[in-house]
mmCIF file of C-alpha atoms in Angstrom:
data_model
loop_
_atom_site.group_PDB
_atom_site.id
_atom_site.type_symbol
_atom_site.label_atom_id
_atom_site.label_comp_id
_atom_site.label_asym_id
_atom_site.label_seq_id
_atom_site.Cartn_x
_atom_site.Cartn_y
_atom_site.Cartn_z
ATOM 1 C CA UNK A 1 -6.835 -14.907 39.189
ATOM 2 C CA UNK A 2 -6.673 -18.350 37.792
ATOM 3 C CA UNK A 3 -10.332 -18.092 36.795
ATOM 4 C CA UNK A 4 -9.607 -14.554 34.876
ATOM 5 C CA UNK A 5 -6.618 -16.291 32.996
ATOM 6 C CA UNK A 6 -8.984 -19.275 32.197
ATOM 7 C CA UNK A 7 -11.591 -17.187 30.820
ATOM 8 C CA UNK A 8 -8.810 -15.474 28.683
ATOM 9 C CA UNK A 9 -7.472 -18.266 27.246
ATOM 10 C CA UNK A 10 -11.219 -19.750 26.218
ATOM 11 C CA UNK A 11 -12.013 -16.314 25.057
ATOM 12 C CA UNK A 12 -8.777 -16.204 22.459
ATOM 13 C CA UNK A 13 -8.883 -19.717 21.663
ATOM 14 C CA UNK A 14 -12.352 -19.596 20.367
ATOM 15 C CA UNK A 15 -11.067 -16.363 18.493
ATOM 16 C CA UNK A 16 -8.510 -17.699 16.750
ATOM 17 C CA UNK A 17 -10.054 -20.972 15.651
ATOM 18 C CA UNK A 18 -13.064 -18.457 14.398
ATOM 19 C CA UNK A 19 -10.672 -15.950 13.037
ATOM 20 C CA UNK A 20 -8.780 -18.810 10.962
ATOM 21 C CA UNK A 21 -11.683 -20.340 9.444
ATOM 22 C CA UNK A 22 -13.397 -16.694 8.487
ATOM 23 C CA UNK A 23 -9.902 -16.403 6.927
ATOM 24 C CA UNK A 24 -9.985 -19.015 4.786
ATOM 25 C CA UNK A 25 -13.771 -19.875 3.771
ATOM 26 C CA UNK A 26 -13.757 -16.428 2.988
ATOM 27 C CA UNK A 27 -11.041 -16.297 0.560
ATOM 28 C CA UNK A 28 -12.915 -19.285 -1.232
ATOM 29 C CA UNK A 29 -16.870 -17.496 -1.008
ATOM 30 C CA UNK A 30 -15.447 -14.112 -2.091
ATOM 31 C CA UNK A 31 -14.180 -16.162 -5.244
ATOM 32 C CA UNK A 32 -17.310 -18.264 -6.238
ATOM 33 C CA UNK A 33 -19.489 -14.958 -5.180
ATOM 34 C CA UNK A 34 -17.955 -11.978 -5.990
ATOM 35 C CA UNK A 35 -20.128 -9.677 -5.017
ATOM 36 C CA UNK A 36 -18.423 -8.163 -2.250
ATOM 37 C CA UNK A 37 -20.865 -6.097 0.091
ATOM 38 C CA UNK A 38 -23.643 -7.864 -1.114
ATOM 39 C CA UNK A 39 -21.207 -10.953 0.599
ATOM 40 C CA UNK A 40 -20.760 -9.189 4.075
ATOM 41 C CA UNK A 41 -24.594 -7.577 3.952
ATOM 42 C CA UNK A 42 -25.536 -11.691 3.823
ATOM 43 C CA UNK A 43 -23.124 -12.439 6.868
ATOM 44 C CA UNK A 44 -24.007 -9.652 9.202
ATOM 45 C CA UNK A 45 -27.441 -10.125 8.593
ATOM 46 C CA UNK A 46 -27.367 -13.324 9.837
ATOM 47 C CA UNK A 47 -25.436 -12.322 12.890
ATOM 48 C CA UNK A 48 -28.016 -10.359 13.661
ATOM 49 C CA UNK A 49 -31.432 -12.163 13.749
ATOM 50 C CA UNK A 50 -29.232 -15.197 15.289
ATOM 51 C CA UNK A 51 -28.755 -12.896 17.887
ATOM 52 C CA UNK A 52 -32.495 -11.182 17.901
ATOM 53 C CA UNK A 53 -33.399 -15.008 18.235
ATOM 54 C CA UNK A 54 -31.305 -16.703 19.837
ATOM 55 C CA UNK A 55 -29.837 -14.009 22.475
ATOM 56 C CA UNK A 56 -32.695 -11.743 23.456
ATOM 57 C CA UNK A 57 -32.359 -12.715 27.072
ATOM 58 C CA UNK A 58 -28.838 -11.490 27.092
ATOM 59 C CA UNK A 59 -29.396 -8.358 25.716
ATOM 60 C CA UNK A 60 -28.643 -5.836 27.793
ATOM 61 C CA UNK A 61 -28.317 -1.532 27.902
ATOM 62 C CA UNK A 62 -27.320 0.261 30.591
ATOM 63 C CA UNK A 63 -28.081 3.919 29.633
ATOM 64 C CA UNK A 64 -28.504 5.604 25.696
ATOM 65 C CA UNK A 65 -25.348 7.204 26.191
ATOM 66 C CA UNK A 66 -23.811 3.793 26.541
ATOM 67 C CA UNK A 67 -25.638 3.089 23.203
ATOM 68 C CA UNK A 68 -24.662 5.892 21.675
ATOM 69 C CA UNK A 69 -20.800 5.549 22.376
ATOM 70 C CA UNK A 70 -20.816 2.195 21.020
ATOM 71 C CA UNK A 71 -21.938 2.969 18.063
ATOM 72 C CA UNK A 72 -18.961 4.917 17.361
ATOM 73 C CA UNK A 73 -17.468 1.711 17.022
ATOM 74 C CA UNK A 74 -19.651 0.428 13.944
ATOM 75 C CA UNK A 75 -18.192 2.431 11.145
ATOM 76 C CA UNK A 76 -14.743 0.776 12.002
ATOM 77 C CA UNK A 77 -16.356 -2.569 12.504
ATOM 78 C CA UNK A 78 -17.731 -2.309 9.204
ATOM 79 C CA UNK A 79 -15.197 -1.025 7.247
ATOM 80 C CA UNK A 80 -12.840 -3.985 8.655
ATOM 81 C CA UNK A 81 -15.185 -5.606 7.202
ATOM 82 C CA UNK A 82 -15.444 -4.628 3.703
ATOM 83 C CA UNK A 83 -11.765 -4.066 3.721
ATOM 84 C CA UNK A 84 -11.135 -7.669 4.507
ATOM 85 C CA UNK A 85 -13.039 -9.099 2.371
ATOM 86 C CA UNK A 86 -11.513 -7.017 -0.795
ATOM 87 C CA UNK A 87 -7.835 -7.415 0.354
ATOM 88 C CA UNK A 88 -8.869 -11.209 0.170
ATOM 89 C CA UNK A 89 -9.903 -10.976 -3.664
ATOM 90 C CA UNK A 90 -7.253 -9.262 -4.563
ATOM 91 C CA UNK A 91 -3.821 -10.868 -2.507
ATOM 92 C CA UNK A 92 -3.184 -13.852 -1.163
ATOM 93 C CA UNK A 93 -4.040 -14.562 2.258
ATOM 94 C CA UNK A 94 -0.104 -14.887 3.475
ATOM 95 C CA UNK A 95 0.146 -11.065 1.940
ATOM 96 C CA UNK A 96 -2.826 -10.222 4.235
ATOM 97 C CA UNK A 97 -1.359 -11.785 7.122
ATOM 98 C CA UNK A 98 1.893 -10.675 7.031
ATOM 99 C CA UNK A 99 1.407 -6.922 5.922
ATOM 100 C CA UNK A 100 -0.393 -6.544 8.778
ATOM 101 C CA UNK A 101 2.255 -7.281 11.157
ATOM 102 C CA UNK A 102 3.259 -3.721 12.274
ATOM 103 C CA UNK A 103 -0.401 -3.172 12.877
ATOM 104 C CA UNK A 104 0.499 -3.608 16.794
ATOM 105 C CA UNK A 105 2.916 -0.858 16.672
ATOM 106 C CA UNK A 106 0.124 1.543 16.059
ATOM 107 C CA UNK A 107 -2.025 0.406 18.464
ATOM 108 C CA UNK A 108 0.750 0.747 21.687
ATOM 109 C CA UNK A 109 1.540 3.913 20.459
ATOM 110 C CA UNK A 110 -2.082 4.946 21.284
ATOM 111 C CA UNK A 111 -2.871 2.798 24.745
ATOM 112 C CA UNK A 112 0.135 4.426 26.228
ATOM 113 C CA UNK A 113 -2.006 7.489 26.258
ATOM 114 C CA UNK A 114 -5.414 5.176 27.854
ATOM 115 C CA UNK A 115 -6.868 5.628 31.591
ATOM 116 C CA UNK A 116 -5.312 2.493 32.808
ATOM 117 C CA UNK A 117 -1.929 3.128 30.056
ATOM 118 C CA UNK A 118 -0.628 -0.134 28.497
ATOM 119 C CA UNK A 119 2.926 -1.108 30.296
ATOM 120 C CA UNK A 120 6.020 -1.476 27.799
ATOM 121 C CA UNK A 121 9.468 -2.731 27.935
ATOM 122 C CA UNK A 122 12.133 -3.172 25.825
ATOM 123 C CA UNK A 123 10.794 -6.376 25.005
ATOM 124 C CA UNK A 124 7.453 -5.937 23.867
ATOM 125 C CA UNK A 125 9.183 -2.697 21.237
ATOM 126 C CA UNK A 126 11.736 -5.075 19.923
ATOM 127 C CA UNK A 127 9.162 -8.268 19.524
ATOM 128 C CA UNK A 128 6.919 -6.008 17.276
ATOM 129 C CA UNK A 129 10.036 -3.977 15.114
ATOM 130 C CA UNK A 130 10.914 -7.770 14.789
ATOM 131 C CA UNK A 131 7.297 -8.462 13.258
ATOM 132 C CA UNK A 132 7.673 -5.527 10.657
ATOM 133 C CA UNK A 133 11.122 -6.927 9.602
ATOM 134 C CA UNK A 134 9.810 -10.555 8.879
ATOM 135 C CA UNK A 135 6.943 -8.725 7.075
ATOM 136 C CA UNK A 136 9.610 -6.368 5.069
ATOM 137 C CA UNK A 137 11.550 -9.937 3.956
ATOM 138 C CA UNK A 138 7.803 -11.133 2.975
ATOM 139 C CA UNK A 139 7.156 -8.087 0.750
ATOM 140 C CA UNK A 140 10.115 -8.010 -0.761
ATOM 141 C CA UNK A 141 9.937 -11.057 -3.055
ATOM 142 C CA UNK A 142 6.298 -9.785 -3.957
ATOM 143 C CA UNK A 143 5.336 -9.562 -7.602
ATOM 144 C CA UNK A 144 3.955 -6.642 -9.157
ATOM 145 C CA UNK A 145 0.773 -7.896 -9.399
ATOM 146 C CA UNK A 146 -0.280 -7.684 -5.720
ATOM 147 C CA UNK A 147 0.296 -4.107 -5.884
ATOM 148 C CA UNK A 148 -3.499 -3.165 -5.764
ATOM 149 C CA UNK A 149 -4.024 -5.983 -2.794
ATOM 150 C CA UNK A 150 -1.255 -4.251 -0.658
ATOM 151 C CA UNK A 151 -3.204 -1.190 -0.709
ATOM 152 C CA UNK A 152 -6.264 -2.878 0.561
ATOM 153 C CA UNK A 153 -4.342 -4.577 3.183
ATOM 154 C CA UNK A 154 -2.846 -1.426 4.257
ATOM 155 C CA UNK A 155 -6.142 -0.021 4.788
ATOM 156 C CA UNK A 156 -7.522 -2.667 6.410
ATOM 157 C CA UNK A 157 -4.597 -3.018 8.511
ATOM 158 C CA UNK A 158 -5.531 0.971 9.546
ATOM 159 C CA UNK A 159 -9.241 0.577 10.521
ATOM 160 C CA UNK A 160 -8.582 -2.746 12.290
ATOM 161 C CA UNK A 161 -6.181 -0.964 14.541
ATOM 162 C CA UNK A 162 -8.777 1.728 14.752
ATOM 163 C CA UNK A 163 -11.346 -0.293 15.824
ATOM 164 C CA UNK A 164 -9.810 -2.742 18.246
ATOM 165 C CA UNK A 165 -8.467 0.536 20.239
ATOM 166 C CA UNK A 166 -12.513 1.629 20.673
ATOM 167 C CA UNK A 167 -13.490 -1.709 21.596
ATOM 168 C CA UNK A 168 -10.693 -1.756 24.093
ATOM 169 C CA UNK A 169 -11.664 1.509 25.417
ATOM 170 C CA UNK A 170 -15.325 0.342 26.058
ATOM 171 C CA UNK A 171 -15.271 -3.025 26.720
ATOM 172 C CA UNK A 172 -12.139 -3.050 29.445
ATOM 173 C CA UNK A 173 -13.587 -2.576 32.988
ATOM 174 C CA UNK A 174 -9.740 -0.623 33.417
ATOM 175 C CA UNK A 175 -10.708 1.630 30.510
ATOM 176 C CA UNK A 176 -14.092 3.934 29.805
ATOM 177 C CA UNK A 177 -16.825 0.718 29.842
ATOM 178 C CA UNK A 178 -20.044 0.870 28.374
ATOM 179 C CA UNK A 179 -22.953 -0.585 30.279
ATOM 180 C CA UNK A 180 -23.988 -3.015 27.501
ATOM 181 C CA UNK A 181 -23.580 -7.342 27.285
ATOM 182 C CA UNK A 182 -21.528 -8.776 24.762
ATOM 183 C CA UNK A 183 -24.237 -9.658 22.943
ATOM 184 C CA UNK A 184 -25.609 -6.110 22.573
ATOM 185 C CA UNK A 185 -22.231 -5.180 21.325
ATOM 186 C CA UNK A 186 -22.934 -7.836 19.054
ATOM 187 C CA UNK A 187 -26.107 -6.875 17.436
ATOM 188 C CA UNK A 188 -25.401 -3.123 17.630
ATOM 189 C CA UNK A 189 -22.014 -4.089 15.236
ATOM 190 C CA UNK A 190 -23.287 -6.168 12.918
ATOM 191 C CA UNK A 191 -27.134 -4.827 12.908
ATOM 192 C CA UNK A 192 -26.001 -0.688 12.466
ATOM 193 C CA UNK A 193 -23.107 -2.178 10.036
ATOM 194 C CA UNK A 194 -25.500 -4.061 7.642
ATOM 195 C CA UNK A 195 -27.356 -0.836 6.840
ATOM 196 C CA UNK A 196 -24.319 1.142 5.037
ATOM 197 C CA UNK A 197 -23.147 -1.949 3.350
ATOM 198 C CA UNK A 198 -26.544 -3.132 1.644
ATOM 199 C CA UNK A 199 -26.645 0.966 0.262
ATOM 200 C CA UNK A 200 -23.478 0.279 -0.843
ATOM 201 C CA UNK A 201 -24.467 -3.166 -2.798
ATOM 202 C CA UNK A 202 -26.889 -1.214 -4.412
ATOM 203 C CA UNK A 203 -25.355 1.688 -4.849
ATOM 204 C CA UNK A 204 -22.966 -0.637 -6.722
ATOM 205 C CA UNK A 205 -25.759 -2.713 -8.814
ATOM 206 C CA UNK A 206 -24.896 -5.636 -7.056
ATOM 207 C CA UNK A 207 -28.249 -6.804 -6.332
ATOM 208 C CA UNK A 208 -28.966 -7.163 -9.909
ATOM 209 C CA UNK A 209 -26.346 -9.444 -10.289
ATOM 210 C CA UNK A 210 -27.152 -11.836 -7.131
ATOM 211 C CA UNK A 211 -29.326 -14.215 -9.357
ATOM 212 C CA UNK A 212 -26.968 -14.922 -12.026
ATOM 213 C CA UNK A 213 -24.419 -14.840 -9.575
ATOM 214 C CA UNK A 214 -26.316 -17.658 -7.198
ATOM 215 C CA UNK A 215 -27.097 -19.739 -10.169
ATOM 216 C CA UNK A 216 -23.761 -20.361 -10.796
ATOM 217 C CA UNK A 217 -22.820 -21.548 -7.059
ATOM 218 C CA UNK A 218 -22.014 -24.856 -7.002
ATOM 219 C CA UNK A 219 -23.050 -27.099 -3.752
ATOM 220 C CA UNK A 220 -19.861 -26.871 -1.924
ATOM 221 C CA UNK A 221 -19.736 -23.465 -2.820
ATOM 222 C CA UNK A 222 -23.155 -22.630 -0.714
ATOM 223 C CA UNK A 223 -21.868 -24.162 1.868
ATOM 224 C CA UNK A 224 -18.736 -22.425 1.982
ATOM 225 C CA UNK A 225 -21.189 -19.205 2.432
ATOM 226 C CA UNK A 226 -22.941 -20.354 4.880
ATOM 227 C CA UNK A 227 -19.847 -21.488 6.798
ATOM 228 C CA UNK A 228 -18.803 -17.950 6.564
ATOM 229 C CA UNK A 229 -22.141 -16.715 8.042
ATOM 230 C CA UNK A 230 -22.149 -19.039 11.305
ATOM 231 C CA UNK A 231 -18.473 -18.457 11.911
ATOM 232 C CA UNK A 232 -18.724 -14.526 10.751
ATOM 233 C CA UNK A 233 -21.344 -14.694 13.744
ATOM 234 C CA UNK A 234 -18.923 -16.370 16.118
ATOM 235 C CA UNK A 235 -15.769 -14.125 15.239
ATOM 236 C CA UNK A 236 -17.815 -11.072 16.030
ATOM 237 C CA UNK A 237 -18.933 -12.340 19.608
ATOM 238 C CA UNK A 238 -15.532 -14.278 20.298
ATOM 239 C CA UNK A 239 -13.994 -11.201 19.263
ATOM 240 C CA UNK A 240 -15.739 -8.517 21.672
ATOM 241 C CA UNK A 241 -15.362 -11.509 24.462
ATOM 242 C CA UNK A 242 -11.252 -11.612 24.357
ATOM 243 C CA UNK A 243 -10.704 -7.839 23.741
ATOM 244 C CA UNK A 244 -12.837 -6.895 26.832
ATOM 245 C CA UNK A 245 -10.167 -9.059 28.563
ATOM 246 C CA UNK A 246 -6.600 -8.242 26.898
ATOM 247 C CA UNK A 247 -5.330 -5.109 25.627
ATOM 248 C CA UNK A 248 -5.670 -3.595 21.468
ATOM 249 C CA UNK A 249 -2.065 -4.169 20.750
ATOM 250 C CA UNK A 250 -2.305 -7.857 22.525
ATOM 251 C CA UNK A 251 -5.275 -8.963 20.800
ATOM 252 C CA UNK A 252 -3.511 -7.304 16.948
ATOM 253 C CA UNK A 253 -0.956 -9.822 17.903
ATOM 254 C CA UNK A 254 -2.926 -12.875 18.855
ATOM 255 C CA UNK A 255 -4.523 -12.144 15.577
ATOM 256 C CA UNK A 256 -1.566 -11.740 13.393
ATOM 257 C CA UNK A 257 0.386 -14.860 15.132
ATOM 258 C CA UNK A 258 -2.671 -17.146 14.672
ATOM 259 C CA UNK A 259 -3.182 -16.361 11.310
ATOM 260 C CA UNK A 260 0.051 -17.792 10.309
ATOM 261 C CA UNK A 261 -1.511 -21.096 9.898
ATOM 262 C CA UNK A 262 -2.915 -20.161 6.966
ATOM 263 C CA UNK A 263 0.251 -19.631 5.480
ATOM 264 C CA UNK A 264 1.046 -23.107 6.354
ATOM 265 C CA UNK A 265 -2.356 -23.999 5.032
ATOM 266 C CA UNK A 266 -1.816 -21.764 1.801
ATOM 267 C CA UNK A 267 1.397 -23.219 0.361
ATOM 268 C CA UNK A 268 2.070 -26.406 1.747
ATOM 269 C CA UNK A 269 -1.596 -27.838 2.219
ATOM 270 C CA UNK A 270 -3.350 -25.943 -0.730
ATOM 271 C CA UNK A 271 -0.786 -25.563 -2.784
ATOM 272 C CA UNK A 272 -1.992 -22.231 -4.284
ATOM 273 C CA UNK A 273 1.266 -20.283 -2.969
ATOM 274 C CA UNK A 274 4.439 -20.778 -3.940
ATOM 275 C CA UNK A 275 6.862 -18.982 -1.486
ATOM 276 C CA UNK A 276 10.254 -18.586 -2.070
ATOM 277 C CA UNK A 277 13.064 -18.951 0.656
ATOM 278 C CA UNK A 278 12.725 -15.334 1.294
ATOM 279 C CA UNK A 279 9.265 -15.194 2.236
ATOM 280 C CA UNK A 280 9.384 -17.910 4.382
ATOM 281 C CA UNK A 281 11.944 -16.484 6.344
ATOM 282 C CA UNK A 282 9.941 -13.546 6.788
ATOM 283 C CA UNK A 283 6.922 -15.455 7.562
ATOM 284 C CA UNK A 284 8.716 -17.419 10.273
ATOM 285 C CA UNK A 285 10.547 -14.269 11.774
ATOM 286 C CA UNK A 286 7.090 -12.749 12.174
ATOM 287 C CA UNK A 287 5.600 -15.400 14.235
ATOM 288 C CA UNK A 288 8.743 -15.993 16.110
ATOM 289 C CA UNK A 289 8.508 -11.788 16.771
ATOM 290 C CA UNK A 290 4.797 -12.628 18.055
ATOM 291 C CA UNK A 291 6.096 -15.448 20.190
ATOM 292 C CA UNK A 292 8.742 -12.830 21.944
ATOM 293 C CA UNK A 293 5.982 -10.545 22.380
ATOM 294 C CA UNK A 294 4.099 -13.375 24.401
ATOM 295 C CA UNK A 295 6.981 -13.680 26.423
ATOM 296 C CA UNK A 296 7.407 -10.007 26.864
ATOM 297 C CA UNK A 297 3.788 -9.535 28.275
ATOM 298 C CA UNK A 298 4.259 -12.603 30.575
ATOM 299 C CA UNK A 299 7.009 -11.366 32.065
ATOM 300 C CA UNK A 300 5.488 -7.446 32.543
ATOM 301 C CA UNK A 301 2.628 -9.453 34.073
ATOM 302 C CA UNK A 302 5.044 -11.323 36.416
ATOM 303 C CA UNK A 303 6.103 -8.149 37.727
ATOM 304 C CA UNK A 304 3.076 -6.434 37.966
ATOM 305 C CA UNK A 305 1.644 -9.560 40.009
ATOM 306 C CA UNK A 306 5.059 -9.435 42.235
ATOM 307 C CA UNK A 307 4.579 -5.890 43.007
ATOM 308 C CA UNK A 308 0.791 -6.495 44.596
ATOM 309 C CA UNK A 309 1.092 -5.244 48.337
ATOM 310 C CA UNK A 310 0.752 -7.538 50.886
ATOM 311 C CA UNK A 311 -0.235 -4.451 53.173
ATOM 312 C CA UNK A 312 -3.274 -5.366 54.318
ATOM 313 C CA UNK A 313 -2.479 -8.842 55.154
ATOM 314 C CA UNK A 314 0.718 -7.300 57.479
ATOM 315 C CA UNK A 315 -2.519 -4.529 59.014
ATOM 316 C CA UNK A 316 -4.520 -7.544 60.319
ATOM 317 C CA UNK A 317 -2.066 -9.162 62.046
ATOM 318 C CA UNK A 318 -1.067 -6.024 63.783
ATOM 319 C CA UNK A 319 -4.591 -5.749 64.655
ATOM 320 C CA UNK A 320 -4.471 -8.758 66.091
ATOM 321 C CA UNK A 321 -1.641 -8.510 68.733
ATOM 322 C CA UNK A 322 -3.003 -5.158 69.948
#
């Protein structure tokens, strides 16, 4: 037990520190190279012969029907993707953060109808209706001009819930599992994913535009990319790692909450967002909404662990008189 929750807290530590840097290198690469598929095509290809390279040994598939199954997964992993990437050209990162913040709603609406169902209490509802009112304070202070970036945070904010409920479904050993290692999961994602999106970069002449495009990077600027390739790399295993280990609507949270940083990072480090005393209310009620839901899953998990029978323990010793 202690070993499980210690392997669960690596797993979403190594997440979130991932998950925050993707978040904000990629707000700065997406700027100096806007070329937006072409962008992700670069990442996941990396990803991938890193982990041809690097991982072979680990590689690992149980059946083709495993195979097959998973790769249901890499049109949402993709499009997360994508979507990410153009919500982050065209809002600010605290808009992509905190619009996403009902995202969890979605998601325990769905694993309530799972193999092993997600458990839900008053507490858990309440933490994430608290969430979407922090985000509601956020967005209403919001000028006109983000109007095209909500739209792509909406969306993205749709297929991310999409595709952390399939991961959840084949990667939890309580769910439908796949016979296939992390890393596996891993290439098949980025690998299967890089295909559509280079047809895409084409498809929108973006590969015509990559040399005038790289000329123009300045130093810092290619390093920024490549930041955003090793750490792309490291999101996508991190993130297959913690959700084979906590539920969809947990690991929307831990996502969301984390994230939050950047906020911090955004207006009061960078000094590229001004927010007014509005939005940061509604920032701070949404990650005090994730910090009840914490609280709430702790103490369903207290419960659950109070209500293990001690049966068998009682059977022995009965045993043992007779």
């Amino acid at each position: 037990m202690v070993a499980d929750k210690m392997q669960t807290l690596v797993a979403a530590g190594c997440f979130c520190f991932c998950s925050i840097g993707m978040l904000y290198f990629n707000k700065i690469a997406v700027g100096a190279f806007p070329l937006e598929c072409t962008l992700v095509a670069v990442q996941m290809a990396f990803a991938a012969v890193s982990l041809l390279v690097g991982g072979w040994q680990s590689l690992h598939v149980g059946s083709a029907k495993d195979l097959l199954r998973w790769c249901m997964v890499v049109p949402f992993f993709t499009g997360m993707l994508l979507s990410s990437i153009l919500a982050l050209k065209h809002a600010s990162m605290s808009l992509v953060i905190t619009l996403r913040a009902l995202s969890p709603l979605g998601s325990l609406l769905v694993e309530r109808f799972y193999p092993d169902p997600l458990e839900v209490s008053t507490g858990v509802v309440l933490s994430i209706i608290v969430m979407g009112l922090g985000g509601t304070m956020y967005c209403s202070q919001l000028d006109h001009s983000h109007l095209q970036g909500v739209f792509w945070v909406i969306l993205n904010a749709i297929i991310a819930v999409c595709d952390r409920l399939l991961q959840r479904l084949m990667l939890s050993k309580d769910q439908n599992p796949v016979d296939l290692s992390k890393t596996t999961c891993t290439l098949i994602n980025n690998g299967c994913g890089l295909i559509p999106v280079a047809i895409a970069a084409y498809c929108m002449g973006e590969f015509s535009e990559v040399p005038h495009v790289v000329a123009q990077l300045t130093l810092w600027h290619k390093v920024v990319i490549a930041l955003t390739c090793v750490i792309g790399l490291g999101i996508s295993y991190c993130g297959i790692w913690a959700q084979s280990l906590i539920s969809a609507t947990s690991f929307l949270v831990m996502t969301n909450a984390n994230k939050f940083v950047i906020i911090g990072i955004e207006a009061f480090g960078l000094h590229t967002k001004v927010l007014s005393p509005t939005q940061t209310i509604g920032a701070s009620v949404t990650l005090i909404g994730a910090c009840l839901y914490a609280q709430a899953r702790k103490e369903i998990e207290a419960k659950a662990e109070e209500k293990q029978p001690i049966l068998p323990v009682q059977n022995d010793a009965n045993k043992a008189r007779m």
